[in-house]
Coordinates of N, CA and C in Angstrom, one line a residue:
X28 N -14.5 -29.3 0.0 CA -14.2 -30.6 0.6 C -13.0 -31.1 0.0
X29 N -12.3 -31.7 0.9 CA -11.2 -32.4 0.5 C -11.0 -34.0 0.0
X30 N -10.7 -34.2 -1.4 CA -11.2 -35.6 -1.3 C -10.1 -36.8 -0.6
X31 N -10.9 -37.7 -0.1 CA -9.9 -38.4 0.8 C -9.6 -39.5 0.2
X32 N -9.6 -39.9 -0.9 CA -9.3 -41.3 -1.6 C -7.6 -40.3 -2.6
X33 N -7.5 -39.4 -2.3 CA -6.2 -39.2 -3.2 C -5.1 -38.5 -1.9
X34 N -4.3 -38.5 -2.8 CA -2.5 -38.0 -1.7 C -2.6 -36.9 -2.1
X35 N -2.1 -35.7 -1.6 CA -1.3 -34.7 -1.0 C -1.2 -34.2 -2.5
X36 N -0.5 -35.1 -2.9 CA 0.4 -34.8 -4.1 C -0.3 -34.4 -5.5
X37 N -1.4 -35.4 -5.5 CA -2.2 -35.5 -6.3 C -3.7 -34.3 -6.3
X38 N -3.0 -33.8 -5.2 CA -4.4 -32.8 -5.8 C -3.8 -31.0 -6.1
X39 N -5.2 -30.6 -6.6 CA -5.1 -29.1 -7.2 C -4.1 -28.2 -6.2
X40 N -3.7 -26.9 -7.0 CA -3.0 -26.1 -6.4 C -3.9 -25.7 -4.8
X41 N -5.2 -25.5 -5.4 CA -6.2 -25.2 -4.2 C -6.4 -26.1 -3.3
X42 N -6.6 -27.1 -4.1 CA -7.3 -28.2 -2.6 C -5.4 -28.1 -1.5
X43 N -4.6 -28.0 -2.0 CA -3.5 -28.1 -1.5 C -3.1 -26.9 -0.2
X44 N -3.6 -25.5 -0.6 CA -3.9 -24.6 0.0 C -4.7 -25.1 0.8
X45 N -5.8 -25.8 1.0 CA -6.9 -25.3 2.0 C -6.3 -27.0 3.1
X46 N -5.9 -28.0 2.4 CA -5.1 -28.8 3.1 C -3.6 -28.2 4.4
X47 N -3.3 -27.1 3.8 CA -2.3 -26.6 4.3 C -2.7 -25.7 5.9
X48 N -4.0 -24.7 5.1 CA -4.4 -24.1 6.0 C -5.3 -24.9 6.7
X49 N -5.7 -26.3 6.6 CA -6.6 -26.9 8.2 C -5.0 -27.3 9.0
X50 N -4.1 -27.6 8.1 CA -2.8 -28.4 9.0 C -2.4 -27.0 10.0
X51 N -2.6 -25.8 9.5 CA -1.7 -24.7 10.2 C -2.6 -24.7 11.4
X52 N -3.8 -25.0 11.3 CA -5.3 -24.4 12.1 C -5.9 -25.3 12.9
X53 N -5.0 -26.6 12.5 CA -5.4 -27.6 13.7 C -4.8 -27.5 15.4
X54 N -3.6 -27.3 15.6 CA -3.6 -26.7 16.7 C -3.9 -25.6 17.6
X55 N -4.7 -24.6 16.7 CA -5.4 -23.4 17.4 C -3.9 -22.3 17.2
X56 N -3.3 -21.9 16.6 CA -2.5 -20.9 17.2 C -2.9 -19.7 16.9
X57 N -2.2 -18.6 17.9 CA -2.8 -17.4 18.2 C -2.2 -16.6 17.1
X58 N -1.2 -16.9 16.3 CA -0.8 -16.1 15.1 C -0.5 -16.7 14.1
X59 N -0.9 -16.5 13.3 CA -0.7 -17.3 11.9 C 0.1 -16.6 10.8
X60 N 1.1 -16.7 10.4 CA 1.6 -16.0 9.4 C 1.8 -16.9 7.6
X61 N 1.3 -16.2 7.4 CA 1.1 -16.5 5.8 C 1.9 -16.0 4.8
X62 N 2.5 -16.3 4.0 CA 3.6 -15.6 2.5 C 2.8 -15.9 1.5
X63 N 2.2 -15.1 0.9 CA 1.7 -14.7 -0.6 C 0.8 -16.2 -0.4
X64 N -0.4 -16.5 0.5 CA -1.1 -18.0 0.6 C -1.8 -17.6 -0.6
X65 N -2.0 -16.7 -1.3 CA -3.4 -16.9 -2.2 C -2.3 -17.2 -3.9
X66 N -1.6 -17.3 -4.0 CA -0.2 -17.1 -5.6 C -1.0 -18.2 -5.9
X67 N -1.4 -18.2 -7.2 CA -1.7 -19.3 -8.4 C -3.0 -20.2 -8.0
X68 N -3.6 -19.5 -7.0 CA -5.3 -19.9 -6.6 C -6.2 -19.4 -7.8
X69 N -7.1 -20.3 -8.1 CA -8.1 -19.4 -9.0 C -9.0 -18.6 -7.6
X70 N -9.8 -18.0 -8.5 CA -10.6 -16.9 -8.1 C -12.1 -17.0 -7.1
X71 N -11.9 -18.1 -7.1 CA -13.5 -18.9 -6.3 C -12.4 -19.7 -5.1
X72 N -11.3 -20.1 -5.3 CA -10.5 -20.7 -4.0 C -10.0 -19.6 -3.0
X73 N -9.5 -18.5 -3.9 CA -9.3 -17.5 -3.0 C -9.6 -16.7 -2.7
X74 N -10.9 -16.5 -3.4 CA -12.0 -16.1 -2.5 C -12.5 -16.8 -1.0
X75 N -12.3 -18.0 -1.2 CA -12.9 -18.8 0.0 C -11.5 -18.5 0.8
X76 N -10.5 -19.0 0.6 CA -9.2 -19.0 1.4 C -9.6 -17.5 2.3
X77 N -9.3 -16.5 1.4 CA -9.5 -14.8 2.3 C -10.8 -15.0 3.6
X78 N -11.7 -15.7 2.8 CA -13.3 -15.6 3.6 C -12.5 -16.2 5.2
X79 N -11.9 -17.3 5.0 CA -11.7 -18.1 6.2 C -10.5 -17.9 7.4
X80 N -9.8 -16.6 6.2 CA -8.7 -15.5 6.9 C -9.7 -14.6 7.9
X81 N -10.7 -14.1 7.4 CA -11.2 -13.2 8.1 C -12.0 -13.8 9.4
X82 N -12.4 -15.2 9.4 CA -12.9 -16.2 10.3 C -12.3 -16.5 11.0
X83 N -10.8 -17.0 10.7 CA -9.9 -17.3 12.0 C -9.8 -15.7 12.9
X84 N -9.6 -14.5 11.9 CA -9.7 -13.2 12.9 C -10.1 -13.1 13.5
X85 N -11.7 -13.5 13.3 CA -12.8 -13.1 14.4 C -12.6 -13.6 15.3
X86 N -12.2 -15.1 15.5 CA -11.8 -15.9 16.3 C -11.1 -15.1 17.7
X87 N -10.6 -13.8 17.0 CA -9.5 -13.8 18.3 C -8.0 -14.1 18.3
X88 N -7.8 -14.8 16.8 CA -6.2 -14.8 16.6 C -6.0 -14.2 15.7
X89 N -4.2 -14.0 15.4 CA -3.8 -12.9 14.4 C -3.4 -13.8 13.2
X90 N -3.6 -12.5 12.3 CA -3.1 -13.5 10.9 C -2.2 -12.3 10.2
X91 N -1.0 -12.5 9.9 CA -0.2 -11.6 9.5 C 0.1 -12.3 8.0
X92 N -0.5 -11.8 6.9 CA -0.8 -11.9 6.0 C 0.2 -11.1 4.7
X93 N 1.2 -11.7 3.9 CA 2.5 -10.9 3.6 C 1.7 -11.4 2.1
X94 N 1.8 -10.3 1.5 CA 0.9 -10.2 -0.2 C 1.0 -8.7 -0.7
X95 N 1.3 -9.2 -2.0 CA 1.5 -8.1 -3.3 C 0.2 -8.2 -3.7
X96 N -0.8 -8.6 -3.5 CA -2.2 -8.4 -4.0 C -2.4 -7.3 -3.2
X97 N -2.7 -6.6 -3.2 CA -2.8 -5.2 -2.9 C -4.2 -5.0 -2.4
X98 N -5.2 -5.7 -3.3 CA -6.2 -5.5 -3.2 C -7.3 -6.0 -2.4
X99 N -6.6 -7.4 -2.2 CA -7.2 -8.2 -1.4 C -6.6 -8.2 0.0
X100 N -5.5 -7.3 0.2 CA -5.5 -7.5 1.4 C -6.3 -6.1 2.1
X101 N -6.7 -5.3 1.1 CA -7.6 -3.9 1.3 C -9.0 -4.4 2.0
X102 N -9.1 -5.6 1.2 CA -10.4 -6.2 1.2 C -10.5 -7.1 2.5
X103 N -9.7 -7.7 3.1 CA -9.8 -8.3 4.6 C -8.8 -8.0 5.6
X104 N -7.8 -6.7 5.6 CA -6.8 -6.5 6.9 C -7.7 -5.1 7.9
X105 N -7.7 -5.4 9.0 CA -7.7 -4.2 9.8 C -6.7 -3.3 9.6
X106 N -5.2 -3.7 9.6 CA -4.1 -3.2 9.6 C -3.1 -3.1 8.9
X107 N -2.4 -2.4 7.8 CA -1.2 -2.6 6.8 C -0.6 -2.3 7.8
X108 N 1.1 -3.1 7.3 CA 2.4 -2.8 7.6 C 3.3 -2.7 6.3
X109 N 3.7 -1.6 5.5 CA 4.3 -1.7 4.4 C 5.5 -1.4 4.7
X110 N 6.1 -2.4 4.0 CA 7.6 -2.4 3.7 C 8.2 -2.2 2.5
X111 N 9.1 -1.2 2.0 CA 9.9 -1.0 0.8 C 11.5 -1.2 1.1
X112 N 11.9 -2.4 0.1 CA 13.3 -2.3 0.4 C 13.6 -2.7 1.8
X113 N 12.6 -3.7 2.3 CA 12.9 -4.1 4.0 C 13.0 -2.9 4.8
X114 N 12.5 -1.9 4.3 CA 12.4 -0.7 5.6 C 10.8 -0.3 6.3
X115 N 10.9 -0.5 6.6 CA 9.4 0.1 7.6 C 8.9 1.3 6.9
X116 N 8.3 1.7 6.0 CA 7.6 3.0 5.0 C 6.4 3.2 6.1
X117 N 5.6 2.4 6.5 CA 3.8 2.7 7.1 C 3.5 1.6 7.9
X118 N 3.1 1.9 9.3 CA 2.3 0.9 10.0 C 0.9 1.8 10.4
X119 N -0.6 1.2 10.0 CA -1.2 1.9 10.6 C -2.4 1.3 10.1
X120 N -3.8 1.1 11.0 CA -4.9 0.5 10.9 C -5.5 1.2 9.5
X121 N -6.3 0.3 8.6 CA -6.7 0.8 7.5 C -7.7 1.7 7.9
X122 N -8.3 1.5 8.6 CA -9.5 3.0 8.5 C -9.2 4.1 8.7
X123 N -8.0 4.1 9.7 CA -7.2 5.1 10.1 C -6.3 5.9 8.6
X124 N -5.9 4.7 7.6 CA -5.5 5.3 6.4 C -6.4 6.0 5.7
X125 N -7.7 5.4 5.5 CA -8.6 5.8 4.7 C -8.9 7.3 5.2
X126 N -8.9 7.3 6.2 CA -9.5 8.8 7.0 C -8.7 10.0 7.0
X127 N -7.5 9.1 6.7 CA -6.0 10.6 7.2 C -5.3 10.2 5.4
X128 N -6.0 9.6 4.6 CA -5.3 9.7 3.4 C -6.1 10.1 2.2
X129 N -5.2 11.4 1.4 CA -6.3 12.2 0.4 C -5.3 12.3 -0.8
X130 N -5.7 12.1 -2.3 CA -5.7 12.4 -3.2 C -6.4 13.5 -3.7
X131 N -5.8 14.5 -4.2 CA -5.9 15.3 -4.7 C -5.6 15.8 -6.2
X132 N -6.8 16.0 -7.7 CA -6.7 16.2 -8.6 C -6.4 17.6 -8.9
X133 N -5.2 18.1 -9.3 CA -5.0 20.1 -9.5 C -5.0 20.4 -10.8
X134 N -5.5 21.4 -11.4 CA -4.9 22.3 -12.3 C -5.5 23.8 -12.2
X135 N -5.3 24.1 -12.8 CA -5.1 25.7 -13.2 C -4.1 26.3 -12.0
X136 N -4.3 27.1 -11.1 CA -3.3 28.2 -10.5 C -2.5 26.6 -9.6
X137 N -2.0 26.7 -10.0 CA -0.8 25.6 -9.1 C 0.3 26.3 -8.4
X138 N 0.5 26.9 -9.2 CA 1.6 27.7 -8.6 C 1.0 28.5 -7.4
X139 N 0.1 28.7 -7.1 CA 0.0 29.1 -6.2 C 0.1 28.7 -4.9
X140 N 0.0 27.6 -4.8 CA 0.4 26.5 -3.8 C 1.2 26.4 -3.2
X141 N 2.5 27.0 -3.8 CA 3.6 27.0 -3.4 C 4.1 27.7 -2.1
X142 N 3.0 28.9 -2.3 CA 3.3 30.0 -1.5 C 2.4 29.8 -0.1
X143 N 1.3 28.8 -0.2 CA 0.9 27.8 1.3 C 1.3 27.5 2.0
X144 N 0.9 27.0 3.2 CA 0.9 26.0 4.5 C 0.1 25.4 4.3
X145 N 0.6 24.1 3.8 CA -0.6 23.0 2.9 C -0.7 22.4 4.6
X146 N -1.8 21.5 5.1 CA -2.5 20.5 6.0 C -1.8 19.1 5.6
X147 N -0.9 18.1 6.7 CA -0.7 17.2 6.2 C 0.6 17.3 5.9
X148 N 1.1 16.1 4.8 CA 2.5 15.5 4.7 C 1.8 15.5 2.9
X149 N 2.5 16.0 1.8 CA 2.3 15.7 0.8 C 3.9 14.9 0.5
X150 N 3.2 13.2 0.0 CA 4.2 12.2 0.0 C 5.1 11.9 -1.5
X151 N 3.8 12.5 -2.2 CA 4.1 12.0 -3.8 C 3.6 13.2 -4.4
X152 N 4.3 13.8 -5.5 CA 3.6 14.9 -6.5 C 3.5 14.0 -8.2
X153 N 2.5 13.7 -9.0 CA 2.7 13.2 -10.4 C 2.1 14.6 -11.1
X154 N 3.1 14.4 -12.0 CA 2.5 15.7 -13.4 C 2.0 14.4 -14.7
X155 N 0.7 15.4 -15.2 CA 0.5 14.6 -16.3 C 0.0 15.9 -17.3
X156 N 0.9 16.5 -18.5 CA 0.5 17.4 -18.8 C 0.1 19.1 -17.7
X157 N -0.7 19.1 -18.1 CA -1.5 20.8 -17.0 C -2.2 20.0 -15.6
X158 N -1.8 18.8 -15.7 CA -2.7 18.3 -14.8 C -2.1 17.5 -13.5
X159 N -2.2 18.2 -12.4 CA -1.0 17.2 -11.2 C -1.9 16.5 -10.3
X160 N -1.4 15.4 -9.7 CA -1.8 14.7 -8.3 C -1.1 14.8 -7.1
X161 N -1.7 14.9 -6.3 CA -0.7 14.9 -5.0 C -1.7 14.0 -4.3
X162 N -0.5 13.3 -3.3 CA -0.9 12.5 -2.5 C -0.7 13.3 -0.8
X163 N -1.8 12.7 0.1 CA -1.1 14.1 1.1 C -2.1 12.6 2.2
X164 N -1.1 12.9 3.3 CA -1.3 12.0 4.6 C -1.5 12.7 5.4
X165 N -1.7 12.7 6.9 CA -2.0 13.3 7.9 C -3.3 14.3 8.0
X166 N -4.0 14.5 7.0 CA -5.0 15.4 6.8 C -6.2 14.8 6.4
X167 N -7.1 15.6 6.3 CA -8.8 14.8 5.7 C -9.7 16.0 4.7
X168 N -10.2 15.3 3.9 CA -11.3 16.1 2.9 C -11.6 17.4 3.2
X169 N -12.3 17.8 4.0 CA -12.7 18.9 4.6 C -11.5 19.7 4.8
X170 N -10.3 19.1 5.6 CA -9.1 20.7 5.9 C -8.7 21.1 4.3
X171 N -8.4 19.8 3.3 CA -8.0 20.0 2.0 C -9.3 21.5 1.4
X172 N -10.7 20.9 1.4 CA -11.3 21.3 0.0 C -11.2 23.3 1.2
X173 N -11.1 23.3 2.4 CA -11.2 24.2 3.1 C -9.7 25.4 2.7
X174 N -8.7 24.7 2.7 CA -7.6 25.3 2.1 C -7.7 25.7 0.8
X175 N -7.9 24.7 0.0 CA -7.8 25.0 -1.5 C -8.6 26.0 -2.0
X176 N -9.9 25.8 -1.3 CA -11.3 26.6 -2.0 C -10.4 28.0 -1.9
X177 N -9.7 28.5 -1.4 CA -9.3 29.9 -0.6 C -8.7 30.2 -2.0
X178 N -7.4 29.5 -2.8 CA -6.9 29.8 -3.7 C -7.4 30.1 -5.2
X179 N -7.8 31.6 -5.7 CA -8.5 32.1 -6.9 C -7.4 31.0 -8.5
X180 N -8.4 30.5 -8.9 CA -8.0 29.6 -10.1 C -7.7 28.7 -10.1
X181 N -8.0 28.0 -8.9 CA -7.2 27.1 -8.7 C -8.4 25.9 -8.9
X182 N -7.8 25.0 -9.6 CA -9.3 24.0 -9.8 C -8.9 22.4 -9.0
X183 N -9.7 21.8 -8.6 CA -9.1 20.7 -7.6 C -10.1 19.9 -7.2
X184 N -10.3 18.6 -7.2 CA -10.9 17.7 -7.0 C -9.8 16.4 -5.3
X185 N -10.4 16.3 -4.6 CA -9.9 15.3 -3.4 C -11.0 14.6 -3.4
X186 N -10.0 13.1 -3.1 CA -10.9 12.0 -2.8 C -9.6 11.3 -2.6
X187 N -10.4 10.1 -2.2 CA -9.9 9.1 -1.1 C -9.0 7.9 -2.3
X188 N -8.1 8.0 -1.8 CA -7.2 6.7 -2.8 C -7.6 5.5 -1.8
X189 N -7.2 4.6 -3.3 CA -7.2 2.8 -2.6 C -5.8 2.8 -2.0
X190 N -5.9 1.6 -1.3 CA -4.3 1.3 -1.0 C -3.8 1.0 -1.7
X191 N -3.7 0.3 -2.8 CA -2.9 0.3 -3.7 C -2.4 1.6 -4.4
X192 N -3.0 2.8 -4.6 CA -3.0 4.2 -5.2 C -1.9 4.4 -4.1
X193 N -2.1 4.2 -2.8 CA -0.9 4.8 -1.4 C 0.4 4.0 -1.9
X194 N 0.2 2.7 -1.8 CA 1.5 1.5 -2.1 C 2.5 2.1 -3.4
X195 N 1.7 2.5 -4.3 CA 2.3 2.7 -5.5 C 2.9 4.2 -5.4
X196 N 2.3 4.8 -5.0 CA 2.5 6.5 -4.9 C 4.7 6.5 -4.0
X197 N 3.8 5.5 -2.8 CA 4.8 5.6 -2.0 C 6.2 4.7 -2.3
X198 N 6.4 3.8 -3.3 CA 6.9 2.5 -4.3 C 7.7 4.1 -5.0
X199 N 7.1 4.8 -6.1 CA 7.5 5.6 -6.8 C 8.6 6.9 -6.0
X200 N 8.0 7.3 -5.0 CA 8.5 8.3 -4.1 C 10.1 7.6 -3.5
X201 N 9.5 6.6 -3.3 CA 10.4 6.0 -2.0 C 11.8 6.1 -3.5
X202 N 11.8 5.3 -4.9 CA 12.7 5.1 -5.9 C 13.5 6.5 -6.2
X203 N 12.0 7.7 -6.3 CA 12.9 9.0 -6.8 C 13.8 8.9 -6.0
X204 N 13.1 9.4 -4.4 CA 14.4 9.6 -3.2 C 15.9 8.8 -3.7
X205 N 15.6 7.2 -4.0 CA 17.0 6.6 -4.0 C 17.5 7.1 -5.4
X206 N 17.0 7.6 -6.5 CA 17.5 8.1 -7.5 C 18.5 8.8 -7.3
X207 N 18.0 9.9 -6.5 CA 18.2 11.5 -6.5 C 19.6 11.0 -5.2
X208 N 19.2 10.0 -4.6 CA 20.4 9.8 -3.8 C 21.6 9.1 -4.2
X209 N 21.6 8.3 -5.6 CA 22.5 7.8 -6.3 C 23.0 8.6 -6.9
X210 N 22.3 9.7 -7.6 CA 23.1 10.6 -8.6 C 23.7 11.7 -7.8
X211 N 23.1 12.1 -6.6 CA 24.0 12.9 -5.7 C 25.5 11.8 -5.0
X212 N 25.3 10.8 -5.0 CA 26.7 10.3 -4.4 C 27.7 10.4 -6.0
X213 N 27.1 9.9 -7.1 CA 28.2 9.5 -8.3 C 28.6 11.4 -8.7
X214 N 27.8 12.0 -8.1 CA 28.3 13.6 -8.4 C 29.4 13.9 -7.4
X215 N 29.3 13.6 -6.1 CA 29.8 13.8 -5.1 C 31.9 13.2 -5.5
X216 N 31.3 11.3 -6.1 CA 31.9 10.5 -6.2 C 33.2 11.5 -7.6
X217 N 33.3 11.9 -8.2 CA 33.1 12.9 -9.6 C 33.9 13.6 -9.2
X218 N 32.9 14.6 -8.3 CA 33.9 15.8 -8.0 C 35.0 15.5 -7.0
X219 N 35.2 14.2 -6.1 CA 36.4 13.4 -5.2 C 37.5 13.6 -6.3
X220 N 36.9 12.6 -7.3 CA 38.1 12.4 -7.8 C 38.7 13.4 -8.9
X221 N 37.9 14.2 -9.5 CA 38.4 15.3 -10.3 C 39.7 15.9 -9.5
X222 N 39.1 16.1 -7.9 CA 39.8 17.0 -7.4 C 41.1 16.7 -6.9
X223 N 41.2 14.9 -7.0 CA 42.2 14.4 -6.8 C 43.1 14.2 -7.6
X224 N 42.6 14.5 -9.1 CA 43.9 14.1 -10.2 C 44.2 15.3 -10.5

């Protein structure tokens, strides 16, 4: 509840939030767009705030929900839209991610891998020591453990990443690409002018 003996001004970060969101919610509209609503809420406010996201949903209106909490939007979107660098990376209903998106733990014959027609889009590769991850889209548990099982030595564990495990994977991937595309222009850039003096 909102107390009504004080101003706007005068109250909590929260009470100010949920003041904000009856003002957005008093006219009924069919889409609501939000920027980071939950930043510097404690943990019992934004808990409630999220609960009452998923309430106006039900309702039948949209709530386009723009947050680096990763987690919490895991926790009440039907639907991600990710964006890196203002580009469109992923649009796609979460269940639909969950279903077509696999992590994959490797070691021993790895190399063998190579010599595959892996299932899917592998987006991200991390080495940690003898031990790699791959991230792989378009595919599911079953085509993965059905391929792998085939390869002798080869040891491997799949399961299901969080969205945040995708967000980050694809954050990291998306940086190498621009790396690998900076150091190919300043090479390119190099051999221009070598060839020009």
């Amino acid at each position: 509840r909102v107390p009504l003996d004080k101003k706007i001004k005068q109250l909590s970060r929260g009470m100010k939030a949920k003041v904000s969101l009856a003002l957005s919610l008093a006219h009924e509209p069919g889409l609501l767009i939000l920027d980071e609503p939950t930043s510097g809420l404690d943990p019992l406010v934004r808990r409630e705030f999220l609960e009452s996201m998923v309430r106006v949903a039900a309702e039948g209106r949209t709530v386009l929900l723009a947050s680096h909490q990763v987690a919490e939007v895991e926790r009440v979107a039907d639907a991600v839209v990710i964006l890196i660098q203002g580009k469109l990376i992923m649009q796609v209903r979460l269940e639909e991610l969950k279903q077509s998106c696999c992590e994959v733990v490797l070691t021993g014959n790895i190399d063998a891998l190579q010599k595959q027609e892996l299932p899917g889009e592998v987006i991200s590769k991390e080495t940690s020591g003898s031990q790699q991850q791959w991230l792989f889209l378009n595919t599911n548990e079953m085509e993965l453990n059905r391929r792998f099982s085939q390869i002798a030595g080869l040891i491997y564990e799949v399961r299901t990443p969080s969205l945040e495990d995708v967000l980050l994977r694809l954050l990291m991937s998306s940086r190498e690409k621009s790396d690998e595309q900076n150091a190919k222009l300043k090479q390119e850039e190099a051999t221009a002018s070598s060839m020009s003096n």
